[in-house]
Amino acid sequence: MFKKNLSFKLIASLSALIMVVFLISGYVTFTVYLKMFTGEISKQFAKANEQAAARVEFQIQNMYKSTNYIVFHPYIEDILRRSAERAEDTFYNRLLDQDELTRLLNQISIDEPKLSSMYVYNTKGSGYFFENNSGTVIPLSDADYTAIKQSLEGSNGEIVWKAMRISSIESSGYKNVISAARYMKNKQQELYGILILFWDESLFGAMLDDLTKGENAQVVLLDDRNHVVYTNHKKDGYDLEALLQAADSQTVNIGGQPIYVSRSTTQGSHMTLISALSLQSFSQKSRGIFQIALYSGLVSTGLASLLIFFTGRRLLGPLRTLVAGMKKLRGGRFDTRIRISTQDELAFLGHSFNEMAANIESLVKEVYERKLHEREAELTALQAQLNPHFLYNTLDTIYMKLYLGEYDEQAAQLVLSLSGLLRYALQSPNTHTTVQDEIEHIQKYINIQSARIGGRLETFIHVDEGVEGLPVIRLILQPLVENAFVHAFSQMSRICILRIKAYLQEPEALCIEVSDNGKGMTEEQVKAVLQLQERKLDEVQEAPKRGGIGLKTVIRRVNLLYGPPYGLTILSEPDSGTTMKLVLPARTGEGGRLA
């Protein structure tokens, strides 16, 4: 994982900013460029569509000139009328008519190289066939003739176009052609025949292919009846119906692709040219701009990261030094000072840090020494407060023995035990003692107290192996044991049982339990005693009914020296005895002083 320092955050934030700027810039440029480019392409495509429609119209007008030559030729009209009026149309007569018509129409075949075949029919349906110079034969079957004749219904001598697929001599067996048919009427609008011309589909394809050259486009040429005359539509092309229904100069979605549609209608022939241009290829090409912006952003981000990394090591060096100094200061090394090598704002921070560290070091020394002296004085006061307390109780017991006239060896043992207690208690409270010494002191105290209650006392003391030499606070157990004699065993007529157990609960926790079978404590009394661990001694206005000044000194001394989690816990119920558990650290400090 990357270390989330200032340099990393600076590199990450600037890199993200650069990438966002380049992405937004690339996207905006891509969108604007695509809109401008597609708009310009659409205009050019629409203009090209109009020019192609004009070429189609020019070609159609030329066809009208050529067909007008045929339709209004008096000799051709005479031949067709004569052939229609003959009672018997012999082969010889048809041959003569064919030769004469061939001579008259030969020029048409020369002027129209894309004309494949031409048929001339009289009003009785007798036809004459003419082919162009290329020798391409477009046979016309009776069914095709009937279909063309039906398409002429309703016309008035204008050309009727029809795209056809008829049988031919080509390898595929079929040929795509465009038929141009019209009624043959003279100037008096008298019908005397039908003219049918077959053109190769390249008639319009050649002039419209320029519109789609090099582009994924499609064209459809419609006559004035909206019949398809020519189209380059393929099976995998656009939906022809959707294309025909699209409005002029409109971008529509056909087959999941954006398609621009342009329409142009010729003025004379009323032919409609529909062109469709796919904009998907332009969108794909335009995405290159966005990709370039993305790659530029990545390269710029990499270069910026390197620049920030190398310059940051130099510019942020004093800041890293300052952070390292703060870590040392937070770890307790108040003599920490940093070296200042710049003359900028970071230098001001460095000087301020050095001054702050010096002030903190001075204040810590002053406060630490004052608190140390206050703690030693308070411990000494507590010790002095404790000594008269149990001394008074002990002397009171000896007094009772002497008052009752018991001058035997037991009284002497009481005096000897008291002497040992005084010698032990008057030592300095700051020097440590061991569990073994504290247990021996407690045994002397128990000897004195047992004299008060007689033979009703049973004592059980158990110290685990390895615990005897552990250091403890001097006179820390005596108030706990005294509490049992003063409160637990008072006014008891049955056997008084006292148990003392010392053991290691954890590698660094020494536990000493003092248990009795006395009258116990209520839950409120237990809470009142334990609350002393959370309050200062001088804040306690009055002692609880169970547990006097001795327990307060124990709690206060442990809090002063160790603090949580060390302290005193009490388990007790009325008439079921009490167990006081004292938890102390199983370690020593330097110089023989308690840690």
Coordinates of C-alpha atoms in Angstrom, one line a residue:
M1 CA 0.0 0.0 0.0
F2 CA 1.1 3.5 -0.8
K3 CA 2.0 5.7 2.2
K4 CA -0.5 8.5 2.2
N5 CA 1.9 11.4 2.8
L6 CA 1.7 14.9 1.4
S7 CA 3.7 14.1 -1.7
F8 CA 1.5 11.1 -2.5
K9 CA -1.7 13.2 -2.0
L10 CA -0.2 16.0 -4.1
I11 CA 0.7 13.7 -6.9
A12 CA -2.6 11.9 -6.8
S13 CA -4.7 15.1 -6.7
L14 CA -2.8 16.9 -9.4
S15 CA -2.8 13.7 -11.6
A16 CA -6.6 13.4 -11.1
L17 CA -7.0 17.1 -11.9
I18 CA -4.9 16.8 -15.1
M19 CA -6.8 13.7 -16.2
V20 CA -10.2 15.4 -15.6
V21 CA -9.1 18.5 -17.5
F22 CA -7.9 16.5 -20.5
L23 CA -11.0 14.2 -20.5
I24 CA -13.3 17.2 -20.3
S25 CA -11.3 19.0 -23.0
G26 CA -11.1 15.9 -25.2
Y27 CA -14.8 15.2 -24.8
V28 CA -15.8 18.8 -25.6
T29 CA -13.4 18.9 -28.5
F30 CA -14.7 15.6 -29.8
T31 CA -18.4 16.8 -29.4
V32 CA -17.8 20.2 -31.1
Y33 CA -15.6 18.7 -33.8
L34 CA -18.1 15.9 -34.5
K35 CA -21.0 18.4 -34.6
M36 CA -19.1 20.8 -36.9
F37 CA -17.8 18.0 -39.1
T38 CA -21.1 16.2 -39.5
G39 CA -22.8 19.5 -40.1
E40 CA -20.3 20.4 -42.8
I41 CA -20.5 16.9 -44.3
S42 CA -24.3 17.1 -44.3
K43 CA -24.2 20.3 -46.1
Q44 CA -21.8 19.0 -48.7
F45 CA -23.8 15.8 -49.0
A46 CA -27.1 17.7 -49.5
K47 CA -25.4 19.9 -52.1
A48 CA -24.0 16.8 -53.9
N49 CA -27.5 15.3 -53.8
E50 CA -28.9 18.4 -55.5
Q51 CA -26.2 18.3 -58.2
A52 CA -26.8 14.6 -58.8
A53 CA -30.6 15.3 -59.1
A54 CA -29.8 18.0 -61.6
R55 CA -27.7 15.6 -63.6
V56 CA -30.6 13.1 -63.5
E57 CA -33.0 15.8 -64.7
F58 CA -30.6 16.7 -67.5
Q59 CA -30.4 13.1 -68.6
I60 CA -34.2 12.7 -68.5
Q61 CA -34.6 15.8 -70.6
N62 CA -32.2 14.4 -73.1
M63 CA -34.3 11.2 -73.1
Y64 CA -37.4 13.3 -73.8
K65 CA -35.7 14.9 -76.7
S66 CA -34.7 11.5 -78.1
T67 CA -38.1 10.0 -77.6
N68 CA -39.9 13.1 -78.9
Y69 CA -37.9 12.6 -82.1
I70 CA -39.5 9.1 -82.4
V71 CA -43.0 10.0 -81.1
F72 CA -43.5 13.0 -83.4
H73 CA -41.8 11.6 -86.5
P74 CA -44.5 11.5 -89.2
Y75 CA -43.0 8.6 -91.1
I76 CA -42.8 6.5 -87.9
E77 CA -46.5 7.4 -87.2
D78 CA -47.5 6.4 -90.8
I79 CA -45.7 3.1 -90.5
L80 CA -47.4 2.2 -87.2
R81 CA -50.8 3.3 -88.4
R82 CA -50.4 1.5 -91.7
S83 CA -49.4 -1.7 -89.9
A84 CA -52.3 -1.4 -87.6
E85 CA -54.8 -0.9 -90.4
R86 CA -53.6 -3.9 -92.5
A87 CA -56.1 -6.7 -92.6
E88 CA -53.3 -9.2 -92.9
D89 CA -49.9 -8.6 -91.4
T90 CA -47.7 -10.8 -93.5
F91 CA -44.1 -11.5 -92.7
Y92 CA -42.9 -9.6 -95.8
N93 CA -44.9 -6.5 -94.8
R94 CA -43.5 -6.6 -91.3
L95 CA -40.0 -7.0 -92.7
L96 CA -40.4 -3.9 -94.8
D97 CA -41.7 -2.0 -91.9
Q98 CA -38.8 -3.2 -89.7
D99 CA -36.2 -2.1 -92.2
E100 CA -37.8 1.3 -92.7
L101 CA -38.1 1.8 -88.9
T102 CA -34.5 0.6 -88.4
R103 CA -33.3 3.2 -90.9
L104 CA -35.2 6.0 -89.1
L105 CA -34.2 4.9 -85.6
N106 CA -30.6 4.1 -86.3
Q107 CA -29.4 7.5 -85.2
I108 CA -31.1 7.1 -81.8
S109 CA -29.0 3.9 -81.2
I110 CA -25.9 5.9 -82.1
D111 CA -26.7 8.9 -79.8
E112 CA -27.7 6.7 -76.8
P113 CA -24.9 4.2 -76.1
K114 CA -26.5 3.1 -72.9
L115 CA -29.7 2.1 -74.7
S116 CA -29.9 -1.6 -74.6
S117 CA -33.0 -2.3 -76.6
M118 CA -36.0 -0.5 -78.0
Y119 CA -39.5 -1.7 -78.9
V120 CA -42.2 0.0 -80.9
Y121 CA -45.8 -1.3 -80.8
N122 CA -48.8 -0.2 -82.8
T123 CA -52.3 0.0 -81.3
K124 CA -52.9 -3.7 -82.1
G125 CA -49.9 -4.8 -80.0
S126 CA -47.7 -5.7 -82.9
G127 CA -44.1 -4.8 -82.0
Y128 CA -40.9 -4.0 -83.7
F129 CA -37.6 -4.7 -82.0
F130 CA -34.4 -2.6 -82.3
E131 CA -31.0 -3.3 -80.6
N132 CA -28.1 -1.0 -80.0
N133 CA -24.7 -1.3 -81.5
S134 CA -23.3 -3.3 -78.6
G135 CA -25.4 -6.3 -79.6
T136 CA -27.0 -6.6 -76.1
V137 CA -30.4 -8.2 -76.5
I138 CA -33.1 -7.5 -73.9
P139 CA -36.0 -9.8 -74.8
L140 CA -39.4 -8.6 -73.8
S141 CA -41.9 -11.3 -72.9
D142 CA -45.6 -11.0 -73.1
A143 CA -45.9 -10.8 -69.3
D144 CA -43.3 -8.0 -69.2
Y145 CA -45.1 -6.2 -72.0
T146 CA -48.4 -6.5 -70.2
A147 CA -46.8 -5.1 -66.9
I148 CA -45.3 -2.2 -68.8
K149 CA -48.6 -1.4 -70.6
Q150 CA -50.5 -1.5 -67.3
S151 CA -48.0 1.0 -65.8
L152 CA -48.8 3.4 -68.6
E153 CA -52.5 3.6 -67.7
G154 CA -53.3 7.1 -66.5
S155 CA -50.3 8.7 -68.2
N156 CA -50.6 11.3 -71.0
G157 CA -47.6 10.7 -73.1
E158 CA -44.9 11.3 -70.4
I159 CA -42.2 8.8 -69.8
V160 CA -43.1 6.1 -67.2
W161 CA -40.1 4.5 -65.5
K162 CA -39.9 1.0 -64.2
A163 CA -37.0 -1.0 -62.7
M164 CA -37.1 -4.5 -64.0
R165 CA -35.3 -7.8 -63.7
I166 CA -35.8 -9.7 -66.9
S167 CA -34.3 -12.8 -68.5
S168 CA -31.2 -12.3 -70.5
I169 CA -28.4 -14.3 -72.1
E170 CA -26.0 -13.5 -69.2
S171 CA -24.5 -16.2 -67.0
S172 CA -26.9 -15.3 -64.1
G173 CA -29.9 -15.6 -66.4
Y174 CA -31.2 -12.2 -65.4
K175 CA -30.3 -8.6 -66.0
N176 CA -31.3 -5.5 -64.1
V177 CA -32.5 -2.9 -66.5
I178 CA -34.6 0.3 -66.4
S179 CA -37.5 0.6 -68.8
A180 CA -38.7 3.9 -70.1
A181 CA -42.1 3.6 -71.7
R182 CA -44.6 6.2 -73.1
Y183 CA -47.7 6.5 -75.2
M184 CA -47.0 7.5 -78.8
K185 CA -49.4 10.4 -79.4
N186 CA -49.2 12.9 -82.2
K187 CA -49.6 16.6 -81.8
Q188 CA -53.4 16.1 -81.9
Q189 CA -53.0 13.8 -78.9
E190 CA -54.1 10.8 -81.0
L191 CA -52.7 7.5 -79.8
Y192 CA -51.0 5.4 -82.4
G193 CA -48.5 3.3 -80.5
I194 CA -46.3 2.5 -77.5
L195 CA -42.6 3.2 -77.2
I196 CA -40.5 1.0 -74.8
L197 CA -36.8 1.6 -74.2
F198 CA -34.6 -0.6 -72.1
W199 CA -31.6 1.1 -70.5
D200 CA -28.7 -0.4 -68.6
E201 CA -29.0 0.4 -64.9
S202 CA -25.7 2.3 -65.2
L203 CA -27.8 5.0 -66.9
F204 CA -28.4 6.5 -63.4
G205 CA -25.8 4.5 -61.5
A206 CA -22.9 6.2 -63.2
M207 CA -24.1 9.7 -62.3
L208 CA -25.2 8.6 -58.8
D209 CA -22.2 6.5 -57.9
D210 CA -20.2 9.7 -57.6
L211 CA -22.5 10.6 -54.8
T212 CA -21.6 7.5 -52.8
K213 CA -18.1 7.0 -53.9
G214 CA -15.8 6.2 -51.0
E215 CA -18.7 6.5 -48.5
N216 CA -21.1 4.0 -46.9
A217 CA -24.0 5.7 -48.6
Q218 CA -27.2 4.6 -50.4
V219 CA -29.3 6.3 -53.0
V220 CA -32.9 5.7 -54.2
L221 CA -34.4 7.3 -57.3
L222 CA -38.2 7.6 -57.3
D223 CA -40.5 8.6 -60.2
D224 CA -43.4 10.9 -59.8
R225 CA -45.5 8.0 -58.6
N226 CA -42.9 7.2 -55.8
H227 CA -41.9 4.0 -57.6
V228 CA -38.3 3.0 -57.3
V229 CA -36.5 3.6 -60.5
Y230 CA -32.9 2.9 -59.4
T231 CA -31.2 2.1 -56.1
N232 CA -27.9 0.7 -55.0
H233 CA -29.7 -1.0 -52.0
K234 CA -28.3 -4.3 -50.9
K235 CA -29.6 -7.0 -48.7
D236 CA -27.4 -5.9 -45.8
G237 CA -28.1 -2.2 -46.4
Y238 CA -30.4 0.1 -44.6
D239 CA -34.1 -0.5 -44.1
L240 CA -35.5 0.8 -47.4
E241 CA -38.9 1.6 -45.9
A242 CA -37.4 3.6 -43.1
L243 CA -35.3 5.4 -45.6
L244 CA -38.3 6.4 -47.8
Q245 CA -40.2 7.6 -44.8
A246 CA -37.4 9.8 -43.4
A247 CA -37.8 13.6 -43.9
D248 CA -35.4 15.8 -45.8
S249 CA -32.1 17.0 -44.1
Q250 CA -32.7 14.8 -41.1
T251 CA -30.5 12.5 -39.1
V252 CA -32.4 9.3 -38.2
N253 CA -31.4 6.0 -36.5
I254 CA -31.7 3.1 -38.8
G255 CA -30.4 -0.3 -37.7
G256 CA -28.6 1.3 -34.7
Q257 CA -26.6 3.7 -36.9
P258 CA -27.0 7.5 -37.3
I259 CA -28.0 8.1 -40.9
Y260 CA -28.2 11.5 -42.6
V261 CA -31.0 11.6 -45.3
S262 CA -31.2 14.2 -48.1
R263 CA -34.0 14.6 -50.6
S264 CA -34.0 16.5 -53.9
T265 CA -36.9 16.6 -56.4
T266 CA -36.3 17.5 -60.1
Q267 CA -38.5 20.3 -61.5
G268 CA -39.4 18.9 -64.9
S269 CA -39.7 15.2 -64.4
H270 CA -40.6 15.4 -60.7
M271 CA -38.1 12.6 -60.0
T272 CA -37.1 12.3 -56.3
L273 CA -33.5 11.5 -55.4
I274 CA -33.1 10.2 -51.8
S275 CA -29.5 9.9 -50.5
A276 CA -28.5 8.3 -47.2
L277 CA -25.1 8.8 -45.6
S278 CA -23.9 6.9 -42.5
L279 CA -22.3 9.1 -39.9
Q280 CA -21.0 6.2 -37.8
S281 CA -17.7 6.2 -39.7
F282 CA -17.2 9.9 -39.0
S283 CA -18.0 9.4 -35.3
Q284 CA -15.4 6.6 -35.2
K285 CA -12.8 8.9 -36.9
S286 CA -13.7 11.7 -34.6
R287 CA -13.2 9.5 -31.5
G288 CA -9.5 9.6 -32.4
I289 CA -9.5 13.2 -31.1
F290 CA -10.9 12.0 -27.7
Q291 CA -8.3 9.1 -27.7
I292 CA -5.5 11.6 -28.4
A293 CA -6.7 13.7 -25.5
L294 CA -6.9 10.7 -23.3
Y295 CA -3.4 9.5 -24.2
S296 CA -2.1 13.1 -23.9
G297 CA -3.6 13.2 -20.4
L298 CA -2.0 10.0 -19.4
V299 CA 1.4 11.1 -20.7
S300 CA 1.0 14.5 -19.0
T301 CA -0.1 12.8 -15.8
G302 CA 3.1 10.7 -15.9
L303 CA 5.3 13.6 -16.6
A304 CA 3.6 15.7 -13.9
S305 CA 4.0 12.9 -11.4
L306 CA 7.7 12.6 -12.1
L307 CA 8.1 16.4 -11.9
I308 CA 6.2 16.6 -8.6
F309 CA 8.1 13.6 -7.2
F310 CA 11.6 15.1 -7.9
T311 CA 10.8 18.7 -7.1
G312 CA 8.7 17.7 -4.1
R313 CA 11.6 15.8 -2.6
R314 CA 13.5 19.1 -2.6
L315 CA 10.7 21.5 -1.8
L316 CA 9.0 19.3 0.8
G317 CA 12.3 18.2 2.4
P318 CA 12.1 20.8 5.2
L319 CA 8.5 19.8 5.8
R320 CA 9.4 16.1 6.2
T321 CA 12.2 17.1 8.6
L322 CA 9.6 19.1 10.6
V323 CA 7.2 16.1 10.7
A324 CA 10.0 13.8 11.8
G325 CA 10.8 16.2 14.6
M326 CA 7.2 16.3 15.7
K327 CA 7.0 12.5 15.8
K328 CA 10.1 12.5 18.1
L329 CA 8.5 15.2 20.3
R330 CA 5.3 13.2 20.5
G331 CA 7.3 10.2 21.5
G332 CA 8.7 12.1 24.6
R333 CA 12.0 13.2 23.2
F334 CA 11.6 16.9 24.3
D335 CA 15.3 17.7 23.5
T336 CA 14.5 17.3 19.8
R337 CA 15.6 20.2 17.5
I338 CA 15.5 20.4 13.7
R339 CA 18.0 21.8 11.3
I340 CA 16.7 24.8 9.2
S341 CA 18.1 25.0 5.7
T342 CA 15.7 27.4 4.0
Q343 CA 14.6 31.0 4.2
D344 CA 10.9 30.6 3.3
E345 CA 7.7 30.0 5.3
L346 CA 8.9 26.5 6.2
A347 CA 11.9 28.1 7.9
F348 CA 9.5 30.1 10.1
L349 CA 7.7 26.9 11.0
G350 CA 11.1 25.3 11.8
H351 CA 12.1 28.1 14.2
S352 CA 8.7 28.0 15.8
F353 CA 9.0 24.3 16.3
N354 CA 12.4 24.6 18.0
E355 CA 11.1 27.3 20.3
M356 CA 8.1 25.2 21.1
A357 CA 10.2 22.1 21.8
A358 CA 12.5 24.1 24.1
N359 CA 9.5 25.6 26.0
I360 CA 7.9 22.2 26.3
E361 CA 11.1 20.6 27.6
S362 CA 11.4 23.3 30.2
L363 CA 7.8 23.0 31.3
V364 CA 7.9 19.2 31.4
K365 CA 10.9 19.2 33.6
E366 CA 9.4 21.8 35.9
V367 CA 6.0 20.1 36.1
Y368 CA 7.5 16.6 36.4
E369 CA 9.7 17.5 39.3
R370 CA 6.9 19.3 41.1
K371 CA 4.4 16.4 40.6
L372 CA 7.1 14.0 41.7
H373 CA 7.7 15.9 44.9
E374 CA 3.9 16.2 45.4
R375 CA 3.4 12.5 45.0
E376 CA 6.2 11.6 47.3
A377 CA 4.8 14.0 49.9
E378 CA 1.3 12.6 49.5
L379 CA 2.5 9.0 49.9
T380 CA 4.5 10.0 53.0
A381 CA 1.3 11.7 54.4
L382 CA -0.7 8.6 53.7
Q383 CA 1.8 6.4 55.3
A384 CA 1.9 8.7 58.3
Q385 CA -1.8 8.7 58.4
L386 CA -1.9 4.9 58.3
N387 CA 0.6 4.2 61.1
P388 CA -1.3 5.9 63.9
H389 CA -4.5 4.2 62.8
F390 CA -3.4 0.6 63.2
L391 CA -1.1 1.6 66.1
Y392 CA -4.1 2.8 68.0
N393 CA -6.0 -0.4 67.5
T394 CA -3.0 -2.5 68.5
L395 CA -2.3 -0.6 71.7
D396 CA -6.0 -0.8 72.5
T397 CA -5.7 -4.6 72.3
I398 CA -2.6 -4.8 74.5
Y399 CA -4.3 -2.5 77.0
M400 CA -7.3 -4.8 77.2
K401 CA -4.9 -7.7 77.9
L402 CA -3.1 -5.8 80.6
Y403 CA -6.3 -4.5 82.0
L404 CA -7.7 -8.1 82.3
G405 CA -4.5 -9.1 84.1
E406 CA -3.2 -11.4 81.4
Y407 CA 0.6 -10.9 82.0
D408 CA 1.6 -14.2 80.4
E409 CA 3.7 -15.0 77.4
Q410 CA 0.8 -14.0 75.0
A411 CA 1.1 -10.4 76.1
A412 CA 4.9 -10.5 75.5
Q413 CA 4.3 -11.9 72.0
L414 CA 1.9 -9.0 71.4
V415 CA 4.5 -6.5 72.4
L416 CA 7.1 -8.3 70.2
S417 CA 4.7 -8.3 67.2
L418 CA 3.9 -4.6 67.7
S419 CA 7.6 -3.8 67.8
G420 CA 8.1 -5.6 64.5
L421 CA 5.1 -3.7 63.0
L422 CA 6.4 -0.4 64.1
R423 CA 9.9 -1.1 62.7
Y424 CA 8.4 -2.2 59.4
A425 CA 5.9 0.7 59.2
L426 CA 8.4 3.4 60.0
Q427 CA 10.6 2.7 57.0
S428 CA 10.5 5.0 54.0
P429 CA 7.2 4.6 52.0
N430 CA 9.1 5.0 48.7
T431 CA 11.4 2.0 49.1
H432 CA 9.9 -1.2 47.8
T433 CA 9.2 -4.4 49.8
T434 CA 8.4 -7.9 48.6
V435 CA 5.4 -10.1 48.9
Q436 CA 7.2 -12.2 51.4
D437 CA 8.0 -9.3 53.7
E438 CA 4.4 -8.0 53.4
I439 CA 3.0 -11.4 54.3
E440 CA 5.3 -11.6 57.4
H441 CA 4.1 -8.2 58.4
I442 CA 0.5 -9.3 58.0
Q443 CA 1.2 -12.4 60.1
K444 CA 2.4 -10.2 63.0
Y445 CA -0.7 -8.1 62.6
I446 CA -2.9 -11.2 62.6
N447 CA -1.2 -12.4 65.8
I448 CA -2.2 -9.1 67.5
Q449 CA -5.8 -9.2 66.2
S450 CA -6.3 -12.9 67.1
A451 CA -5.6 -12.0 70.7
R452 CA -8.8 -9.9 70.5
I453 CA -11.2 -12.5 69.2
G454 CA -9.7 -15.5 70.9
G455 CA -9.6 -19.0 69.4
R456 CA -12.4 -18.4 66.9
L457 CA -9.9 -17.2 64.2
E458 CA -8.7 -19.6 61.4
T459 CA -6.1 -18.2 59.0
F460 CA -5.1 -19.6 55.6
I461 CA -2.2 -18.0 53.7
H462 CA -1.0 -19.3 50.3
V463 CA 1.6 -17.7 48.1
D464 CA 2.4 -19.2 44.7
E465 CA 5.9 -20.2 43.8
G466 CA 7.8 -17.4 42.2
V467 CA 5.6 -14.7 43.7
E468 CA 7.4 -14.2 47.1
G469 CA 10.2 -12.0 45.6
L470 CA 7.9 -9.7 43.6
P471 CA 7.9 -6.1 44.8
V472 CA 4.7 -4.5 46.3
I473 CA 3.8 -1.2 48.0
R474 CA 4.7 -1.2 51.6
L475 CA 1.7 -1.7 54.1
I476 CA -0.7 -2.3 51.1
L477 CA -2.3 -5.4 52.6
Q478 CA -2.6 -4.4 56.2
P479 CA -5.7 -2.1 55.6
L480 CA -7.4 -5.0 53.8
V481 CA -6.8 -7.4 56.6
E482 CA -7.7 -4.8 59.2
N483 CA -11.0 -4.2 57.4
A484 CA -11.9 -7.9 58.0
F485 CA -11.2 -7.7 61.7
V486 CA -12.8 -4.3 62.3
H487 CA -16.0 -4.8 60.2
A488 CA -16.4 -8.4 58.9
F489 CA -15.7 -10.2 62.2
S490 CA -17.2 -7.7 64.6
Q491 CA -20.1 -9.1 66.6
M492 CA -19.6 -12.6 65.2
S493 CA -19.9 -15.6 67.5
R494 CA -19.0 -18.3 64.9
I495 CA -15.6 -19.3 63.6
C496 CA -13.9 -16.4 61.7
I497 CA -12.1 -17.6 58.6
L498 CA -9.5 -15.4 56.9
R499 CA -7.8 -16.4 53.6
I500 CA -4.9 -14.6 51.9
K501 CA -3.8 -15.8 48.4
A502 CA -1.1 -14.3 46.2
Y503 CA -0.6 -15.4 42.6
L504 CA 0.2 -14.2 39.0
Q505 CA -2.9 -13.6 36.9
E506 CA -0.9 -12.6 33.8
P507 CA 2.8 -12.2 33.2
E508 CA 2.6 -8.6 34.3
A509 CA -0.3 -8.7 36.9
L510 CA 0.2 -9.7 40.5
C511 CA -3.1 -10.6 42.3
I512 CA -3.5 -10.7 46.1
E513 CA -6.9 -11.8 47.4
V514 CA -8.1 -11.3 51.0
S515 CA -11.3 -13.2 51.8
D516 CA -13.4 -13.6 54.9
N517 CA -16.6 -15.3 56.0
G518 CA -17.9 -12.2 57.8
K519 CA -21.2 -10.4 57.5
G520 CA -20.4 -9.1 54.0
M521 CA -21.4 -5.9 52.3
T522 CA -24.4 -4.6 50.4
E523 CA -24.1 -3.7 46.7
E524 CA -24.4 0.0 47.7
Q525 CA -21.5 -0.3 50.1
V526 CA -19.4 -2.0 47.5
K527 CA -20.1 0.8 45.0
A528 CA -19.4 3.5 47.6
V529 CA -15.9 2.0 48.3
L530 CA -15.0 1.5 44.6
Q531 CA -16.1 5.0 43.7
L532 CA -13.0 6.1 45.6
Q533 CA -10.9 4.9 42.7
E534 CA -12.5 7.5 40.5
R535 CA -12.3 10.4 42.9
K536 CA -9.5 12.3 44.6
L537 CA -9.0 11.6 48.3
D538 CA -9.6 15.2 49.3
E539 CA -13.0 15.1 47.4
V540 CA -14.4 12.4 49.6
Q541 CA -16.5 14.2 52.3
E542 CA -17.3 11.1 54.4
A543 CA -16.2 7.5 54.4
P544 CA -18.8 4.7 53.6
K545 CA -20.2 2.8 56.5
R546 CA -18.1 -0.3 55.5
G547 CA -14.5 0.5 54.9
G548 CA -12.8 3.4 56.6
I549 CA -9.6 5.4 56.1
G550 CA -7.5 2.2 55.5
L551 CA -9.3 1.3 52.3
K552 CA -9.1 4.8 51.1
T553 CA -5.4 4.9 51.5
V554 CA -5.0 1.6 49.6
I555 CA -7.1 2.9 46.7
R556 CA -5.4 6.3 46.6
R557 CA -1.9 4.9 46.7
V558 CA -2.5 2.4 43.9
N559 CA -4.0 5.2 41.8
L560 CA -1.1 7.5 42.5
L561 CA 1.5 5.0 41.5
Y562 CA -0.1 3.0 38.7
G563 CA -3.6 4.0 37.7
P564 CA -5.9 1.8 35.5
P565 CA -6.1 -1.0 34.9
Y566 CA -4.6 -1.7 38.4
G567 CA -6.7 -1.3 41.5
L568 CA -9.1 -2.9 43.9
T569 CA -12.2 -5.0 43.2
I570 CA -14.7 -6.3 45.8
L571 CA -17.0 -9.2 45.6
S572 CA -19.4 -9.4 48.5
E573 CA -22.9 -10.3 49.6
P574 CA -24.6 -9.7 52.9
D575 CA -24.0 -12.6 55.4
S576 CA -21.8 -14.4 52.8
G577 CA -18.4 -12.9 53.3
T578 CA -16.2 -10.6 51.3
T579 CA -13.4 -11.1 48.8
M580 CA -11.1 -8.1 48.1
K581 CA -8.9 -8.6 45.1
L582 CA -5.9 -6.2 44.7
V583 CA -4.3 -6.1 41.2
L584 CA -0.7 -4.7 41.0
P585 CA 1.9 -4.7 38.3
A586 CA 4.5 -7.5 38.6
R587 CA 7.5 -5.4 37.9
T588 CA 10.0 -2.9 39.4
G589 CA 11.3 0.5 38.4
E590 CA 14.8 1.9 38.2
G591 CA 16.8 2.3 41.3
G592 CA 14.7 0.0 43.5
R593 CA 11.7 2.4 43.4
L594 CA 8.3 1.1 42.6
A595 CA 7.3 1.6 39.0

